[in-house]
Each structure stands twice: as C-alpha cells, then as structure tokens.
Short mmCIF file of C-alpha atoms in Angstrom, two decimals:
data_model
loop_
_atom_site.label_atom_id
_atom_site.label_comp_id
_atom_site.label_asym_id
_atom_site.label_seq_id
_atom_site.Cartn_x
_atom_site.Cartn_y
_atom_site.Cartn_z
CA MET A 461 -88.04 8.28 -5.68
CA ALA A 462 -85.26 9.79 -7.80
CA VAL A 463 -84.11 11.83 -4.83
CA LEU A 464 -83.86 8.69 -2.71
CA ILE A 465 -81.78 6.93 -5.35
CA THR A 466 -79.49 9.93 -5.65
CA LEU A 467 -79.07 10.02 -1.87
CA ILE A 468 -78.22 6.31 -1.74
CA VAL A 469 -75.65 6.73 -4.47
CA ILE A 470 -74.03 9.65 -2.66
CA ILE A 471 -73.91 7.73 0.61
CA GLY A 472 -72.37 4.73 -1.16
CA VAL A 473 -69.69 6.85 -2.78
CA LEU A 474 -68.86 8.49 0.53
CA ALA A 475 -68.68 5.08 2.21
CA LEU A 476 -66.28 3.84 -0.44
CA LEU A 477 -64.13 6.92 -0.02
CA MET A 478 -64.09 6.52 3.75
CA PHE A 479 -63.16 2.85 3.43
CA ALA A 480 -60.38 3.68 0.99
CA MET A 481 -59.04 6.28 3.40
CA ALA A 482 -59.30 3.88 6.32
CA VAL A 483 -57.37 1.04 4.70
CA LYS A 484 -53.58 1.28 4.92
CA VAL A 485 -51.04 -1.31 3.79
CA VAL A 486 -47.78 -1.66 5.68
CA LYS A 487 -45.13 -3.49 3.58
CA GLN A 488 -42.97 -6.29 4.88
CA TYR A 489 -39.86 -4.12 5.24
CA GLU A 490 -41.80 -1.30 6.94
CA GLN A 491 -43.29 -0.57 10.33
CA GLY A 492 -46.20 1.78 10.92
CA VAL A 493 -46.32 4.43 13.65
CA LEU A 494 -49.92 5.42 14.42
CA PHE A 495 -50.99 8.80 15.81
CA ARG A 496 -54.55 9.52 16.92
CA LEU A 497 -55.45 13.15 17.31
CA GLY A 498 -51.71 13.92 17.56
CA ARG A 499 -51.02 11.39 20.30
CA LEU A 500 -48.90 8.30 19.80
CA VAL A 501 -51.01 5.16 19.83
CA GLY A 502 -48.38 2.57 18.93
CA THR A 503 -46.81 0.74 16.03
CA ARG A 504 -48.44 -1.39 13.37
CA GLU A 505 -46.86 -4.52 11.93
CA PRO A 506 -46.76 -5.31 8.17
CA GLY A 507 -50.10 -6.11 6.53
CA MET A 508 -53.44 -4.36 5.89
CA ARG A 509 -54.37 -2.01 8.70
CA LEU A 510 -57.54 0.02 9.33
CA ILE A 511 -57.42 3.52 10.73
CA VAL A 512 -60.03 6.14 11.49
CA PRO A 513 -60.05 8.70 8.66
CA PHE A 514 -59.34 12.31 9.62
CA VAL A 515 -58.49 11.12 13.15
CA ASP A 516 -55.58 8.74 12.76
CA VAL A 517 -52.32 9.37 10.91
CA LEU A 518 -50.10 6.43 10.03
CA HIS A 519 -46.38 7.01 9.32
CA ARG A 520 -44.67 4.16 7.50
CA VAL A 521 -40.97 3.80 8.38
CA SER A 522 -38.60 1.66 6.29
CA LEU A 523 -36.41 -0.77 8.25
CA ARG A 524 -34.07 -1.60 5.36
CA ILE A 525 -30.40 -0.65 5.33
CA VAL A 526 -29.93 2.73 3.68
CA THR A 527 -26.81 3.62 1.65
CA MET A 528 -25.92 7.26 2.12
CA PRO A 529 -22.96 8.79 0.25
CA ILE A 530 -21.06 11.43 2.21
CA GLN A 531 -20.04 14.17 -0.19
CA SER A 532 -16.39 15.14 -0.57
CA GLN A 533 -15.05 17.24 2.28
CA GLY A 534 -12.05 19.57 2.13
CA ILE A 535 -10.00 18.54 5.17
CA ILE A 536 -6.63 19.69 6.53
CA THR A 537 -4.78 16.80 8.14
CA ARG A 538 -2.73 17.02 11.31
CA ASP A 539 0.46 17.58 9.27
CA ASN A 540 -1.18 20.52 7.41
CA VAL A 541 -1.92 18.76 4.11
CA SER A 542 -5.15 19.68 2.31
CA VAL A 543 -7.08 16.64 1.05
CA ASP A 544 -10.57 15.98 -0.28
CA VAL A 545 -12.16 12.92 1.33
CA SER A 546 -15.48 11.32 0.46
CA ALA A 547 -17.11 8.35 2.18
CA VAL A 548 -20.24 6.22 2.29
CA ALA A 549 -22.35 5.29 5.33
CA TYR A 550 -24.75 2.38 5.83
CA PHE A 551 -27.46 2.64 8.48
CA ARG A 552 -30.90 1.29 9.33
CA VAL A 553 -33.77 2.21 11.60
CA VAL A 554 -34.10 -0.10 14.60
CA ASP A 555 -36.77 1.88 16.49
CA ALA A 556 -39.46 3.30 14.23
CA THR A 557 -41.11 5.29 17.02
CA LYS A 558 -37.91 7.18 17.96
CA SER A 559 -37.07 7.88 14.32
CA VAL A 560 -40.41 9.68 13.95
CA ILE A 561 -40.73 11.38 17.33
CA ALA A 562 -37.13 12.18 18.35
CA ILE A 563 -36.06 13.92 15.11
CA GLU A 564 -37.77 15.70 12.25
CA ASN A 565 -35.79 14.27 9.30
CA VAL A 566 -33.53 11.41 10.24
CA TYR A 567 -31.87 11.10 6.81
CA ALA A 568 -30.85 14.76 6.62
CA ALA A 569 -29.60 14.67 10.22
CA ILE A 570 -27.40 11.61 9.61
CA ASP A 571 -26.01 13.18 6.43
CA GLN A 572 -24.96 16.34 8.26
CA ILE A 573 -23.48 14.65 11.30
CA ALA A 574 -21.60 12.20 9.06
CA GLN A 575 -19.95 15.10 7.22
CA THR A 576 -18.85 16.84 10.41
CA THR A 577 -17.63 13.58 11.96
CA LEU A 578 -15.62 12.78 8.83
CA ARG A 579 -13.88 16.16 8.96
CA LYS A 580 -13.14 15.86 12.67
CA VAL A 581 -11.75 12.33 12.61
CA VAL A 582 -9.62 12.69 9.47
CA GLY A 583 -8.28 16.03 10.73
CA GLN A 584 -6.85 14.27 13.78
CA HIS A 585 -4.62 12.02 11.65
CA THR A 586 -1.62 12.69 9.43
CA LEU A 587 -1.69 12.08 5.69
CA ASP A 588 0.23 8.81 5.98
CA GLN A 589 -2.16 7.56 8.65
CA THR A 590 -5.16 8.56 6.54
CA LEU A 591 -3.83 6.57 3.60
CA SER A 592 -2.64 3.50 5.50
CA GLU A 593 -5.00 3.24 8.50
CA THR A 594 -8.38 3.56 6.79
CA ASP A 595 -9.87 0.66 8.76
CA ARG A 596 -9.17 2.37 12.08
CA ILE A 597 -10.56 5.68 10.80
CA ASN A 598 -13.72 3.95 9.53
CA LEU A 599 -14.25 2.32 12.92
CA SER A 600 -13.76 5.62 14.75
CA ILE A 601 -16.31 7.39 12.54
CA ARG A 602 -18.85 4.60 12.99
CA LYS A 603 -18.51 4.63 16.78
CA ILE A 604 -19.03 8.41 16.94
CA LEU A 605 -22.08 8.20 14.68
CA ASP A 606 -23.56 5.36 16.74
CA ILE A 607 -23.37 7.43 19.90
CA ALA A 608 -25.18 10.34 18.23
CA THR A 609 -27.84 8.32 16.38
CA VAL A 610 -28.80 5.84 19.10
CA GLU A 611 -31.29 8.40 20.51
CA TRP A 612 -32.89 8.63 17.06
CA GLY A 613 -33.53 4.90 16.86
CA VAL A 614 -30.93 4.49 14.10
CA GLU A 615 -27.98 2.08 13.98
CA VAL A 616 -24.95 2.84 11.79
CA THR A 617 -23.72 -0.52 10.49
CA LEU A 618 -20.74 0.53 8.38
CA VAL A 619 -18.71 3.57 7.29
CA GLU A 620 -16.09 3.40 4.53
CA LEU A 621 -13.75 6.05 3.14
CA LYS A 622 -14.46 5.98 -0.58
CA ASP A 623 -12.02 8.40 -2.20
CA ILE A 624 -9.04 10.51 -1.07
CA GLN A 625 -7.96 13.26 -3.47
CA LEU A 626 -4.46 14.68 -3.01
CA PRO A 627 -3.01 17.91 -4.47
CA ASP A 628 -0.82 17.50 -7.56
CA SER A 629 2.26 18.78 -5.72
CA MET A 630 1.77 16.17 -3.01
CA LYS A 631 1.39 13.42 -5.62
CA ARG A 632 4.70 14.43 -7.19
CA ALA A 633 6.40 14.53 -3.79
CA MET A 634 5.07 11.07 -2.93
CA ALA A 635 6.26 9.77 -6.30
CA ARG A 636 9.75 11.12 -5.63
CA GLN A 637 9.70 9.58 -2.16
CA ALA A 638 8.69 6.19 -3.56
CA GLU A 639 11.41 6.40 -6.20
CA ALA A 640 14.04 7.26 -3.59
CA GLU A 641 12.86 4.40 -1.41
CA ARG A 642 13.21 1.95 -4.30
CA GLU A 643 16.67 3.28 -5.15
CA LYS A 644 17.70 2.81 -1.51
CA ARG A 645 16.48 -0.78 -1.58
CA ALA A 646 18.31 -1.40 -4.86
CA LYS A 647 21.57 -0.06 -3.43
CA ILE A 648 21.21 -2.17 -0.31
CA ILE A 649 20.55 -5.29 -2.36
CA ASN A 650 23.53 -4.46 -4.60
CA ALA A 651 25.78 -3.98 -1.58
CA GLU A 652 24.63 -7.28 -0.08
CA GLY A 653 25.38 -8.99 -3.40
CA GLU A 654 28.85 -7.45 -3.49
CA SER A 655 29.48 -8.62 0.07
CA LEU A 656 28.43 -12.18 -0.74
CA ALA A 657 30.49 -12.13 -3.94
CA ALA A 658 33.56 -10.86 -2.07
CA ALA A 659 33.18 -13.62 0.52
CA ALA A 660 32.87 -16.26 -2.22
CA LEU A 661 35.92 -14.86 -4.05
CA GLY A 662 37.89 -14.95 -0.81
CA ASP A 663 37.02 -18.61 -0.32
CA ALA A 664 37.97 -19.33 -3.94
CA SER A 665 41.33 -17.55 -3.56
CA ASP A 666 42.09 -19.55 -0.42
CA THR A 667 41.36 -22.75 -2.33
CA MET A 668 43.60 -21.69 -5.22
CA MET A 669 46.41 -20.79 -2.82
CA ALA A 670 46.17 -24.24 -1.32
CA HIS A 671 46.10 -25.86 -4.78
CA PRO A 672 48.29 -23.94 -7.27
CA LEU A 673 47.17 -26.10 -10.19
CA ALA A 674 43.62 -24.86 -9.68
CA LEU A 675 44.65 -21.40 -10.92
CA GLN A 676 46.15 -22.89 -14.08
CA LEU A 677 42.99 -24.90 -14.71
CA ARG A 678 40.94 -21.76 -14.24
CA ASN A 679 43.13 -19.92 -16.75
CA LEU A 680 42.70 -22.71 -19.28
CA GLN A 681 38.94 -22.65 -18.79
CA SER A 682 38.89 -18.89 -19.37
CA LEU A 683 40.88 -19.40 -22.61
CA VAL A 684 38.35 -21.98 -23.76
CA GLU A 685 35.46 -19.60 -23.01
CA ILE A 686 37.17 -16.78 -24.92
CA GLY A 687 37.95 -19.03 -27.87
CA VAL A 688 34.24 -19.74 -28.40
CA ASP A 689 33.73 -16.18 -29.66
CA LYS A 690 36.33 -16.72 -32.47
CA ASN A 691 38.40 -13.74 -31.43
CA THR A 692 41.59 -13.07 -33.45
CA THR A 693 43.32 -11.28 -30.57
CA VAL A 694 43.24 -12.41 -27.01
CA VAL A 695 44.70 -10.32 -24.19
CA PHE A 696 45.12 -12.65 -21.23
CA PRO A 697 46.53 -11.27 -17.96
CA ALA A 698 49.33 -13.29 -16.40
CA PRO A 699 49.43 -13.87 -12.64
CA LEU A 700 51.03 -10.57 -11.65
CA MET A 701 52.06 -11.35 -8.09
CA SER A 702 53.65 -14.68 -8.89
CA THR A 703 55.50 -13.16 -11.87
CA ILE A 704 56.89 -10.37 -9.69
CA GLY A 705 57.94 -12.91 -7.10
CA GLU A 706 59.72 -15.07 -9.65
CA LEU A 707 61.45 -12.01 -11.15
CA GLY A 708 62.65 -10.95 -7.71
CA SER A 709 63.98 -14.42 -7.02
CA PHE A 710 65.87 -14.41 -10.36
CA LEU A 711 67.47 -11.04 -9.63
CA ALA A 712 68.48 -12.17 -6.16
CA ARG A 713 70.14 -15.28 -7.55
CA GLU A 714 72.02 -13.27 -10.18
CA THR A 715 73.26 -10.79 -7.57
CA ALA A 716 74.45 -13.57 -5.30
CA ALA A 717 76.27 -15.32 -8.17
CA ALA A 718 78.03 -12.11 -9.22
CA ALA A 719 79.20 -11.45 -5.67
CA ALA A 720 80.55 -15.00 -5.24
CA THR A 721 82.67 -15.02 -8.53
CA PRO A 722 86.47 -14.03 -7.89
CA ALA A 723 88.07 -11.25 -9.96
CA ARG A 724 90.20 -12.28 -13.03
CA PRO A 725 93.90 -11.31 -13.27
CA LEU A 726 95.06 -8.80 -15.80
CA GLY A 727 96.95 -11.37 -17.83
CA LEU A 728 95.40 -14.12 -19.85
CA THR A 729 95.10 -17.27 -17.90
CA LYS A 730 93.41 -19.27 -20.58
CA LYS A 731 95.56 -22.17 -21.83
CA ILE A 732 96.34 -22.20 -25.52
CA PRO A 733 97.21 -25.59 -26.94
CA GLY A 734 100.91 -25.87 -27.89
CA ILE A 735 101.99 -22.71 -26.01
CA ALA A 736 103.35 -22.63 -22.54
CA PRO A 737 101.64 -20.50 -19.94
CA GLU A 738 104.78 -18.50 -19.31
CA ALA A 739 104.87 -17.54 -22.98
CA VAL A 740 101.32 -16.52 -22.85
CA ASN A 741 101.99 -14.31 -19.82
CA GLY A 742 104.99 -12.81 -21.59
CA ILE A 743 102.93 -12.07 -24.64
CA SER A 744 100.34 -10.40 -22.54
CA GLU A 745 102.96 -8.28 -20.76
CA THR A 746 104.68 -7.19 -23.97
CA GLY A 747 101.56 -6.86 -25.92
#
C-alpha cells in the first residue's frame, strides 16, 4: 500500500512538471516561433500556448521598437578631416520567422552593419556637409540599412547622428572663420550705412544750396546744441567756400578800383581857403 502511494505521488509530480514545461506564455508585444524536432512548425500569437516537452522549442521574439546606440566611429571625411561620429538607430522586427531562421543574432548583426554603414556614408561627405546636411546623411544610412536588414525580417525606422567630435585645431579654425565672416558682414553693413549717409548728405547740401538761409538756420541750431553743454569756449567753423568766394570778390573789386583811379600830379592840387591855386603851385615848386 505504501509503495502504491509513493508511486502515485511520483507520477503526480512528474505530471505537474510536464505540464509546467508544456505551458508557455507569449506576451502581447511578442510572437512565438515554434520548432518541432528541429523543423519549423509556425508562429504562435500572444497568449498561453501548449507545446510538447522535449519535442517542441518555442522562441519568443519581441516586436517592439529597439533603440540601439551606435558607438563613436573615427571617420576621415572626403576633405581629409578626422572626426568622431556617434549615432543611434531605431528598428523593429516585422517577420519573427526570418529573424530567427535567417540570422543567428539579429541585434549584433544590426550593430555591426550600422557601424560600417556610418563610416562609409560620412566618409563620402565633406566636413561642412556632415555638419549641415545631417538629415540627408541620416536618410542615406537608413536606406542602406533597410536594404541589408529586409532579408532578416527587420525594419529600420530611424537613424540619427547623435554627436560629432572635432579636433581642437579644427574648432579653432572654424572659430576664426566665423569671426572673419562676422567682420566681413560688419564692414559691408558699415559701408552700406556710409553710402546711405552720403546720399542723404548730398540731398541736404542740394537743399541748402537752393535755400541759403537753411545753412544759417542749421548753424544756429548747432550753436544751440553746443550751448546746452555749458562750454566756455566754442570753436565754430565758418563756411569756408563762401568766405573764400567773398574774399576773392573783395580783392577783385579793389584791384579794379585801383586800376581805374588816374595818377595825381606832382604839385598840390588841393585848394586851400584864402590862397590862390597859382600861389599854391608856386609854393610847391619852390618848396
């Protein structure tokens, strides 16, 4: 009797163990790939699934999007600049059967091909293109990865360049270039301002030439502005060109007057009251 009870207990324990080994749970974000005696049977949807212990093998494959960082790669660009570029790739399994049968380790394979693709694509661009055209580089890397991973049942959804490390010498050169570019823009803006100011001054001078009193009013306004500062000495420039013109006119008039005046005789011709002119002439001759 005791032997029978022991046998029943052993059979019950073995049955529980077999049932535990036969029950498999496939989660909602997974898909099961079932092999029976090494042959593919099919896939199993999420839920509780029963398999034959020691005969069936169930591989659970996650269908969620996987974030895979691509470690920094030392790359030489097309213009012979050494940079360190790191990126991140997002992919997901779309065919669970291919991801198990077509390749041994899909995650390691995608990591390696992503590194080589990153080096190849970035190496085909110059440094300026790598820094400014990241969207186009990301799209090129994703397309290349999609072509390679489609046979593995994997879809690459997104690739992004995460960090670009430049040598210190290149950073200094780029800083000098940016500074020179800003100085060029400043000089151009200054020159444009000078051109506009010169045009405005030309218009103002034409107006003052047409209205001479405008220059005097402007001079008075400048005196008022200077007087606000309570200066004890004021040096105010006179209109140079008009002053020179007036001085020239004065000299011309004086020269013309001197040329038109007749020469005086040697004797005195001035009349002296009470003395006859002949006497005056005689005095001048004897004197």
